[in-house]
Amino acid sequence: MRGDHLTLECTDETLGRDPPQAVLGGQ
């Protein structure tokens, strides 16, 4: 659960800064 929460936050920031490609790589 903790990992999911962290990933969600990271993805949120990544979406605002980096392109969607970064999100795909993160997942």
Short mmCIF file of C-alpha atoms in Angstrom, two decimals:
data_model
loop_
_atom_site.label_atom_id
_atom_site.label_comp_id
_atom_site.label_asym_id
_atom_site.label_seq_id
_atom_site.Cartn_x
_atom_site.Cartn_y
_atom_site.Cartn_z
CA MET A 1 0.00 0.00 0.00
CA ARG A 2 2.79 2.42 0.89
CA GLY A 3 4.52 1.77 -2.43
CA ASP A 4 1.28 2.43 -4.32
CA HIS A 5 0.73 5.72 -2.51
CA LEU A 6 4.29 6.87 -3.19
CA THR A 7 3.99 5.86 -6.84
CA LEU A 8 0.74 7.80 -7.15
CA GLU A 9 2.37 10.95 -5.79
CA CYS A 10 5.44 10.48 -7.96
CA THR A 11 3.27 9.91 -11.03
CA ASP A 12 1.27 13.05 -10.25
CA GLU A 13 4.42 15.17 -10.16
CA THR A 14 5.85 13.42 -13.20
CA LEU A 15 2.67 14.15 -15.17
CA GLY A 16 2.99 17.85 -14.40
CA ARG A 17 6.70 17.98 -15.27
CA ASP A 18 7.60 15.12 -17.61
CA PRO A 19 5.51 13.75 -20.51
CA PRO A 20 3.19 10.72 -20.14
CA GLN A 21 6.06 8.56 -21.36
CA ALA A 22 7.77 9.02 -18.00
CA VAL A 23 4.62 7.76 -16.25
CA LEU A 24 4.59 4.64 -18.39
CA GLY A 25 8.23 4.01 -17.55
CA GLY A 26 7.52 4.50 -13.85
CA GLN A 27 4.72 1.96 -13.87
#
